[in-house]
mmCIF file of C-alpha atoms in Angstrom:
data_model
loop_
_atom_site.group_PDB
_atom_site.id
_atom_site.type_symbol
_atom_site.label_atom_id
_atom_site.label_comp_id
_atom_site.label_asym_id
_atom_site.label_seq_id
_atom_site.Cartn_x
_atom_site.Cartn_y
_atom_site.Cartn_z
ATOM 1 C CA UNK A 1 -6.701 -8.215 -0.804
ATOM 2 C CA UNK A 2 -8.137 -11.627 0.478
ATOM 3 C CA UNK A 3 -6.859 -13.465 4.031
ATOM 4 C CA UNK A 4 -5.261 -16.346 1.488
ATOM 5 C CA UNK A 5 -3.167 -13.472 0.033
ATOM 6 C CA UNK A 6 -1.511 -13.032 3.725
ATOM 7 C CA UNK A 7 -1.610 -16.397 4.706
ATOM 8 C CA UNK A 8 1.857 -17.947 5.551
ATOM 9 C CA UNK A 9 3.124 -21.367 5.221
ATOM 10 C CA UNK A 10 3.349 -22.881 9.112
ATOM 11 C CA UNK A 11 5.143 -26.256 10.900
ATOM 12 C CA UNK A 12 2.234 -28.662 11.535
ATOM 13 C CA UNK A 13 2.649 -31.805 13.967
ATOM 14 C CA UNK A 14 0.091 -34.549 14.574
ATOM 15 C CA UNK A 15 -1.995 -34.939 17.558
ATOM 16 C CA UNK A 16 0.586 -38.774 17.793
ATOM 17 C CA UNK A 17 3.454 -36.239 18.041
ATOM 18 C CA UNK A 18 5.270 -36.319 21.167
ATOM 19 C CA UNK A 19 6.668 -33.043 23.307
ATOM 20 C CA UNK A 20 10.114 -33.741 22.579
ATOM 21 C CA UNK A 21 9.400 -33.583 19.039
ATOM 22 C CA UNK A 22 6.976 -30.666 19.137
ATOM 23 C CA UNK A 23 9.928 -29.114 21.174
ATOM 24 C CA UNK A 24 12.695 -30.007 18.282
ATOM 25 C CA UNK A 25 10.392 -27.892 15.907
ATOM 26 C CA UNK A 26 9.984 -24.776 17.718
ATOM 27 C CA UNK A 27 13.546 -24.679 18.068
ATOM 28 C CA UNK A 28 14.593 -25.317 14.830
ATOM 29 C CA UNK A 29 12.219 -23.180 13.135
ATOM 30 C CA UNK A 30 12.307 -20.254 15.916
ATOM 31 C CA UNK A 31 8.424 -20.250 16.138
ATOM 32 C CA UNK A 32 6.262 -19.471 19.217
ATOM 33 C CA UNK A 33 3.968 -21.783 18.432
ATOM 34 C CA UNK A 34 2.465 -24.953 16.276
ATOM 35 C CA UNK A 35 -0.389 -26.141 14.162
ATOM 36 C CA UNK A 36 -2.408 -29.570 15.269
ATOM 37 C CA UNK A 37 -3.672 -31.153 12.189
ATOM 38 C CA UNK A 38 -5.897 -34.226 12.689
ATOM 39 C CA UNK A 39 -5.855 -37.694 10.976
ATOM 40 C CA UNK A 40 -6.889 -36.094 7.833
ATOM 41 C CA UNK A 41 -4.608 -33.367 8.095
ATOM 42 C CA UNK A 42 -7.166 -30.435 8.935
ATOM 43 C CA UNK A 43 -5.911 -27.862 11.714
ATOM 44 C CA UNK A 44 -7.586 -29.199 15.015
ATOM 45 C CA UNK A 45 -6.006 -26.543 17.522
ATOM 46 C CA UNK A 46 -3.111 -24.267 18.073
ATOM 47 C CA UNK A 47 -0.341 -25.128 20.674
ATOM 48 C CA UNK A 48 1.403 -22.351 21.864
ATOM 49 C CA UNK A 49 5.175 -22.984 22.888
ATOM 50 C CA UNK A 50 4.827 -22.641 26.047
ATOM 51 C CA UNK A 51 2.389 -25.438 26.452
ATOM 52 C CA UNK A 52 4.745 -27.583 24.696
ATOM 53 C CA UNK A 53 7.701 -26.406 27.393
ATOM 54 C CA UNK A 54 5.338 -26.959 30.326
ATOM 55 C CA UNK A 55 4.047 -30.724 29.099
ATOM 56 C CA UNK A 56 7.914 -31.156 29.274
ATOM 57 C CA UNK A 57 8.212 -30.053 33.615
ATOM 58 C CA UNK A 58 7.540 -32.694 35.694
ATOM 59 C CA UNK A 59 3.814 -32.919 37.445
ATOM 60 C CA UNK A 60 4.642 -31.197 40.885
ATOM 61 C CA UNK A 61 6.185 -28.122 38.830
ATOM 62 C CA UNK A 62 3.084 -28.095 36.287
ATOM 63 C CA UNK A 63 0.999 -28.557 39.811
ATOM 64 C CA UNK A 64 2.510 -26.161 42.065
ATOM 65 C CA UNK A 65 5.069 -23.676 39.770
ATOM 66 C CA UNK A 66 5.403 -21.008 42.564
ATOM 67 C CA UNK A 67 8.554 -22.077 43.843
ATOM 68 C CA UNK A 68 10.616 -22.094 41.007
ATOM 69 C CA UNK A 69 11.390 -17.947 40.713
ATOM 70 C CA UNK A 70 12.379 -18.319 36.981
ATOM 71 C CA UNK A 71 10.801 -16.869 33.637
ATOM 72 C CA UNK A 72 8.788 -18.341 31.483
ATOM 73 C CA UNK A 73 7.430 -20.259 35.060
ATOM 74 C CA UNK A 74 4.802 -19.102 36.928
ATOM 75 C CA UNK A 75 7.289 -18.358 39.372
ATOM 76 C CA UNK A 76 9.294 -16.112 37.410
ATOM 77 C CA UNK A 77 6.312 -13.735 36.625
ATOM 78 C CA UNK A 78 5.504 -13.216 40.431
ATOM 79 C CA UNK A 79 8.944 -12.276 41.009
ATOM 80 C CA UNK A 80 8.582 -9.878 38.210
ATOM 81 C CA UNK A 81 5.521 -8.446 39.525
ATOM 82 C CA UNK A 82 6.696 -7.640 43.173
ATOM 83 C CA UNK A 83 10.200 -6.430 42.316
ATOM 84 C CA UNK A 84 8.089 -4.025 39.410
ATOM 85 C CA UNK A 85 5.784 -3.072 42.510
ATOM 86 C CA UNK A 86 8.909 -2.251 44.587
ATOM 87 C CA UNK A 87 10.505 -0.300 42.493
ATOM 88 C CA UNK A 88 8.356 1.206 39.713
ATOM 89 C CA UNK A 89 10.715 -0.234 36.700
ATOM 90 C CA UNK A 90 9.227 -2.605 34.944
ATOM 91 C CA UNK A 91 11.896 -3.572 32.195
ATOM 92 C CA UNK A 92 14.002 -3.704 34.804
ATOM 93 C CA UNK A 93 11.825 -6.227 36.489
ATOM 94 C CA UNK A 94 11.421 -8.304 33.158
ATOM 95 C CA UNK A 95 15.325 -8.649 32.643
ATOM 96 C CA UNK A 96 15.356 -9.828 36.395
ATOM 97 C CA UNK A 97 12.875 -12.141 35.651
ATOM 98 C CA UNK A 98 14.446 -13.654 32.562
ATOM 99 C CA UNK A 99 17.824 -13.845 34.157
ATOM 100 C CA UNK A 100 16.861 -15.605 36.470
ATOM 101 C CA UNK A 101 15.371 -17.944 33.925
ATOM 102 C CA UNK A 102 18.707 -18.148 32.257
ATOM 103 C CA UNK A 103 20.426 -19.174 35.322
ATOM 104 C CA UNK A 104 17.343 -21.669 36.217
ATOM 105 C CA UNK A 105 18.164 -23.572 32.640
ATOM 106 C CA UNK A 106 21.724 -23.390 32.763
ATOM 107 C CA UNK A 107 21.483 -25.614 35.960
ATOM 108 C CA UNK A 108 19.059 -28.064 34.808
ATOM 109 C CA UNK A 109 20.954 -28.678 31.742
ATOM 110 C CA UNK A 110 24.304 -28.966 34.000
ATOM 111 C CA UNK A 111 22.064 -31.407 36.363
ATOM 112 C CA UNK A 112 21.138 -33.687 33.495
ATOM 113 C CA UNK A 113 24.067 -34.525 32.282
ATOM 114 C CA UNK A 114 25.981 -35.337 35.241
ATOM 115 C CA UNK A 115 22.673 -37.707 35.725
ATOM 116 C CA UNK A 116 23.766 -39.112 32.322
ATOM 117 C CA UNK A 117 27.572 -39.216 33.067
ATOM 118 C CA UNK A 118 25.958 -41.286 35.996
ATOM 119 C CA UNK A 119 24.139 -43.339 34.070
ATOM 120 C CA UNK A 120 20.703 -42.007 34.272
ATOM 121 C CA UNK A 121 19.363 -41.494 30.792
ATOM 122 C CA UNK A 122 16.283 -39.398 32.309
ATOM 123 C CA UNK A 123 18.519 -36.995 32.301
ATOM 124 C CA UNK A 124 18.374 -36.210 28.742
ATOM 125 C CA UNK A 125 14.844 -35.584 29.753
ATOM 126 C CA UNK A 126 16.531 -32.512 32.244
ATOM 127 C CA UNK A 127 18.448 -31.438 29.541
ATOM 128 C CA UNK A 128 16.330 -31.024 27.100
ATOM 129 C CA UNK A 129 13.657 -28.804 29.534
ATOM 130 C CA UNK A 130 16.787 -26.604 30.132
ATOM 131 C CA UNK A 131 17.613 -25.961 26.912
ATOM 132 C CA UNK A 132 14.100 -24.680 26.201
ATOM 133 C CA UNK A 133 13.661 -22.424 29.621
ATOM 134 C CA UNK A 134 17.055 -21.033 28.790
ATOM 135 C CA UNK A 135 15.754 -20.418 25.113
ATOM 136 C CA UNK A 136 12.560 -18.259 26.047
ATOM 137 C CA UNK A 137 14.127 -17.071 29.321
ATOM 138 C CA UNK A 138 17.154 -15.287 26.641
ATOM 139 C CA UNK A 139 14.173 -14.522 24.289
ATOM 140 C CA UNK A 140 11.791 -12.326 27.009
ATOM 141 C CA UNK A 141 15.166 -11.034 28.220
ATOM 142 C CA UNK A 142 16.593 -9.868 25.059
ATOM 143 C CA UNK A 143 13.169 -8.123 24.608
ATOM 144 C CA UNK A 144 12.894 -6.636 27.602
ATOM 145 C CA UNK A 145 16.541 -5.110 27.169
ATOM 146 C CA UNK A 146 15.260 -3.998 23.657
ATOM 147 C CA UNK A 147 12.156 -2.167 24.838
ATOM 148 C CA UNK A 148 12.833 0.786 26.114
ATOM 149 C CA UNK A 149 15.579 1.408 23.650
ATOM 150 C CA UNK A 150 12.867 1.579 20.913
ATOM 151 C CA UNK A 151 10.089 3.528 22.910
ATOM 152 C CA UNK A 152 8.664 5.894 20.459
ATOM 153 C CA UNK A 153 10.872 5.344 17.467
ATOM 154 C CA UNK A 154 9.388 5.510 14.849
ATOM 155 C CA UNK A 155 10.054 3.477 11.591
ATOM 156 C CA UNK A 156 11.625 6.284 9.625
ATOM 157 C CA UNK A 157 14.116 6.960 12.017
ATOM 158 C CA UNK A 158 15.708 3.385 11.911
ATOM 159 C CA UNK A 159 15.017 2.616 8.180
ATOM 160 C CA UNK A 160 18.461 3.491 5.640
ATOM 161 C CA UNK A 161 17.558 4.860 2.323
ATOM 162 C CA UNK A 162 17.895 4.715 -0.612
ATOM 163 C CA UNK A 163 17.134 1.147 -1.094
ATOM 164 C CA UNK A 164 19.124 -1.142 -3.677
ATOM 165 C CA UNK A 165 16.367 -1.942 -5.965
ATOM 166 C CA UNK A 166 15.950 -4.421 -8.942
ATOM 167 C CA UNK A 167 13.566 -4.500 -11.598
ATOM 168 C CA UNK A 168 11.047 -7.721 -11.086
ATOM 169 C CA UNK A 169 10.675 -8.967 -14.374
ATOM 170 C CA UNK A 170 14.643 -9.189 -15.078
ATOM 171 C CA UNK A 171 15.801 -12.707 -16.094
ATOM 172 C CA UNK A 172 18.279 -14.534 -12.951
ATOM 173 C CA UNK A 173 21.705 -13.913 -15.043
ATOM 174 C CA UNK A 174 20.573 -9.802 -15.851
ATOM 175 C CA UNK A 175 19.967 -9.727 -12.453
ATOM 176 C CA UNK A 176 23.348 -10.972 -11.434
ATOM 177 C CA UNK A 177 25.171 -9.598 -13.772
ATOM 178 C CA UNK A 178 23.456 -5.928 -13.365
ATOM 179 C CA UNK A 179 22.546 -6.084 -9.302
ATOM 180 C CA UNK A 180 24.291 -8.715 -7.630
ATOM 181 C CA UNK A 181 28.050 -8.804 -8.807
ATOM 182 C CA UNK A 182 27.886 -5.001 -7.094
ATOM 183 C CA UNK A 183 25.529 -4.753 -4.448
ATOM 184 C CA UNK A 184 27.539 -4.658 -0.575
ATOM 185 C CA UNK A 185 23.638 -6.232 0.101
ATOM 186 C CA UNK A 186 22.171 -9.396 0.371
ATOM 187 C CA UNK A 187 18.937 -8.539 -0.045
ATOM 188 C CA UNK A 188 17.290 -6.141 -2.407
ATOM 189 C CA UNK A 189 13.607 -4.990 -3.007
ATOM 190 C CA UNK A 190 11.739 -5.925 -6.456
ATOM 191 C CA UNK A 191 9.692 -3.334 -8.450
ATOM 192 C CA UNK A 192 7.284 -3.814 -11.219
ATOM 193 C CA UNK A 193 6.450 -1.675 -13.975
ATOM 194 C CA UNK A 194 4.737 0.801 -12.295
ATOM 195 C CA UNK A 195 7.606 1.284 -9.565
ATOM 196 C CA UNK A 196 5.882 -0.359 -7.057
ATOM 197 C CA UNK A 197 7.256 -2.652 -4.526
ATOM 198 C CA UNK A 198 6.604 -6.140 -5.829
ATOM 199 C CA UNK A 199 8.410 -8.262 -3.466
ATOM 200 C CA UNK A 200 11.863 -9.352 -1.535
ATOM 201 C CA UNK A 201 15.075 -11.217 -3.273
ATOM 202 C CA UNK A 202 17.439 -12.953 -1.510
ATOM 203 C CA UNK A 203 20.822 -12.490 -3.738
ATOM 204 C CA UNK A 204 22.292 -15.949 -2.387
ATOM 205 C CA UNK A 205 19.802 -17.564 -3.672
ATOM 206 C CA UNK A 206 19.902 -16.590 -7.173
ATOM 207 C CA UNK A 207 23.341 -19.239 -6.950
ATOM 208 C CA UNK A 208 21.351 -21.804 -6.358
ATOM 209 C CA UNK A 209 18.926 -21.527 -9.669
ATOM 210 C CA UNK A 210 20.412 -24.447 -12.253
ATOM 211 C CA UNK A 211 22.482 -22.116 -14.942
ATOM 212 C CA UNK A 212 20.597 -23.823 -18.275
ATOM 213 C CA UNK A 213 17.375 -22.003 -16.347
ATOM 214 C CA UNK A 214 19.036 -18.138 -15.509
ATOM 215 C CA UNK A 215 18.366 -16.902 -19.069
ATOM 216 C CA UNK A 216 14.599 -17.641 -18.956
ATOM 217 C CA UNK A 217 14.036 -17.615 -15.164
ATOM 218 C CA UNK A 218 12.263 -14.165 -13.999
ATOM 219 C CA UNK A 219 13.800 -12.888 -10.744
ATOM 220 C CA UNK A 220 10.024 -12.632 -9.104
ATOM 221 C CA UNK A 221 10.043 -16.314 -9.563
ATOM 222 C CA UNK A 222 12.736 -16.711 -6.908
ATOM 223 C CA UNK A 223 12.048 -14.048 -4.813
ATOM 224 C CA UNK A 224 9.567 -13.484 -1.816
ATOM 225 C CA UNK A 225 5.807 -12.244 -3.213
ATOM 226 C CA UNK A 226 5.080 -8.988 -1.161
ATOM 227 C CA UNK A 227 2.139 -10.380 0.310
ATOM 228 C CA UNK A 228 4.439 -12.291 2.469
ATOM 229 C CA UNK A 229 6.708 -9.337 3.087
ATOM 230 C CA UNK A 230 6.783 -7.304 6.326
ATOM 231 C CA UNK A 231 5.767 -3.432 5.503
ATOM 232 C CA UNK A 232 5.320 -0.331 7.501
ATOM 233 C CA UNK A 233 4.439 3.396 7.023
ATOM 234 C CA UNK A 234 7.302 5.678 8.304
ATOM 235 C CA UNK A 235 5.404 6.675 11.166
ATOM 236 C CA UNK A 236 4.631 3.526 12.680
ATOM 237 C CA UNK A 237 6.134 2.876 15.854
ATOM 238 C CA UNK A 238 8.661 0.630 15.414
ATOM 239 C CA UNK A 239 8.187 -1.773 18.605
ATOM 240 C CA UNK A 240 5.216 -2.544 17.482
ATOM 241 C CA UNK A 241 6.120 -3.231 14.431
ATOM 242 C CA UNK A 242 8.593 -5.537 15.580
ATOM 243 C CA UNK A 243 6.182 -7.416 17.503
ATOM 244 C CA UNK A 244 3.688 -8.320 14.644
ATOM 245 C CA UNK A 245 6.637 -9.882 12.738
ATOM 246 C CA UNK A 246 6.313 -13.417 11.509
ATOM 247 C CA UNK A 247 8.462 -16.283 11.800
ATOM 248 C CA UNK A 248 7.915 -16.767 8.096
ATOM 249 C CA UNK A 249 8.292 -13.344 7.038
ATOM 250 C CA UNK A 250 10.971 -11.964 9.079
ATOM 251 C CA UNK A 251 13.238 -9.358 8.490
ATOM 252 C CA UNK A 252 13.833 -6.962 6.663
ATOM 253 C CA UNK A 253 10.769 -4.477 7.059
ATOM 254 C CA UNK A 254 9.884 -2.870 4.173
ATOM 255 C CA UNK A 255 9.042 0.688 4.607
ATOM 256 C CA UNK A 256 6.318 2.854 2.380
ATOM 257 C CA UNK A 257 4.432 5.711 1.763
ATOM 258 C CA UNK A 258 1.401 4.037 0.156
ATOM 259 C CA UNK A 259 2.759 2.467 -3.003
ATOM 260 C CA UNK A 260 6.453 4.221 -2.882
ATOM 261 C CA UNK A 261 9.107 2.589 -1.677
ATOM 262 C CA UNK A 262 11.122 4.917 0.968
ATOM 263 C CA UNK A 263 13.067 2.711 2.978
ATOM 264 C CA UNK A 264 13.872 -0.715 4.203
ATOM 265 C CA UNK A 265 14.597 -1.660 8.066
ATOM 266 C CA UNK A 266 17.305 -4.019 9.286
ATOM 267 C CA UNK A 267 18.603 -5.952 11.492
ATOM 268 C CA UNK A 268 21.976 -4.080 11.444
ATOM 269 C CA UNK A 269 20.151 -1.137 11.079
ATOM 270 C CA UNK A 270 18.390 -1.547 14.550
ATOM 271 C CA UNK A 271 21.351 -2.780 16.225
ATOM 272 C CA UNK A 272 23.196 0.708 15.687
ATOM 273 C CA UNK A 273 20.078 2.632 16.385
ATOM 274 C CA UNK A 274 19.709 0.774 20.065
ATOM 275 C CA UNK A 275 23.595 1.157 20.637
ATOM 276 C CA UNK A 276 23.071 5.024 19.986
ATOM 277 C CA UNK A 277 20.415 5.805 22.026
ATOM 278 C CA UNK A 278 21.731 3.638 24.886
ATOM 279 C CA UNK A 279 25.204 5.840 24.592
ATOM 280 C CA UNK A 280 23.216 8.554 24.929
ATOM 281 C CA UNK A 281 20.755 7.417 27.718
ATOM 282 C CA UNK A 282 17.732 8.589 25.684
ATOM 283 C CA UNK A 283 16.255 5.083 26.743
ATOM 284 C CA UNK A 284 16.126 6.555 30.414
#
């Protein structure tokens, strides 16, 4: 396998763009970070969100961030320091943290528009840095709530099996006429010839295929390659295989046992195994 058989499609801006409009992309396309192209359109550097979030503070918070005690500020992650020193927790410390960013943006967006209700259109400008510390403040809290709920689970034990399959080289009507008129799924997992995972179909989307083109088009035309797919092995730890997920890829996670297909991961799936183990306070 070659890198361009992994490589993923990715939001670009210009090195023209402005903040606010780096700042509209992250959040519409959920991604932690962006791609600079130059004049000719060749990548010229990465720019991670929070850059874009802290070209948005104003100068004597990018100067001096101490004071502000919220997550994703520099603030925010000394508070989350000393209260792990003082008492030895440390997601307990992180969902301080990122509370308190939560509360920090809630304000700010509150303070901006009463400036606009006043007439102050800088506002807007209050707003909109608000918005985006309450975004990644809920983000690194959510994550630090999920943690220790998925501490040494493996892959296997959140997966559901068997998996609603569908032969690849099926035509779009076989396929909704044999799979999708009565699968409870939206989502099932391609094979080829060889039974072989081949790559991910989203079901709604086989309704938007024009019908004169469903008798000749192949469902592995529509669906996502599985280079692109997120797999595992069902031993992997399943935190970290949550944290090498993809905005483009996503979920669901594929799980295998070297070519066989033995299970595919959720979101669902994952929300029942943290509300079980947190009823039974296995995450202490």
């Amino acid at each position: 396998m070659r890198a361009r058989d992994l490589a993923q499609s990715y939001v670009t801006v210009s090195q023209d763009t402005s903040a606010v409009e780096a700042l509209r992309a992250l959040v519409e396309h959920g991604l932690p970070g962006l791609l600079v192209v130059d004049s000719g359109g060749q990548p010229y550097a990465a720019l991670p969100a929070c850059e874009v979030g802290r070209a948005l503070l104003p100068g004597n918070v990018q100067e001096d961030p101490l004071p502000v005690p919220a997550a994703p500020l520099d603030g925010g992650r000394v508070v989350q320091a000393l209260m792990w020193w003082r008492t030895g927790d440390r997601d307990r410390a992180e969902r301080a943290a990122g509370r308190s960013g939560q509360i920090l943006g809630i304000v700010l967006i509150g303070a901006g528009w009463i400036a606009v209700l006043r007439g102050t259109l800088s506002g807007l400008w209050l707003a909109l840095i608000g918005f985006f510390v309450m975004i990644v403040a809920t983000a690194e809290r959510q994550h630090a709530t999920l943690a220790p709920a998925l501490r040494g689970v493996r892959a296997a034990d959140a997966m559901s099996s068997p998996v609603e399959t569908c032969h690849d080289w099926l035509t779009v009507q076989r396929c909704i006429d044999d799979v999708a008129v009565r699968t409870p799924h939206s989502k099932v997992i391609l094979i080829d010839f060889q039974g072989h995972p081949s790559g991910l179909l989203h079901l709604p989307r086989l309704a938007k295929v024009p019908a004169p083109q469903r008798e000749t088009l192949r469902v592995r035309d529509v669906a996502i390659p599985w280079a692109r797919c997120t797999a595992c092995a069902p031993d992997d730890l399943l935190e970290n295989v949550l944290e090498k997920l993809s905005p483009a890829s996503g979920m669901p996670i594929v799980v295998t046992d070297g070519q066989q297909l033995v299970g595919i991961i959720t979101e669902r799936g994952i929300s029942r195994l943290v509300q079980r183990r947190t009823l039974r306070g296995e995450n202490q």
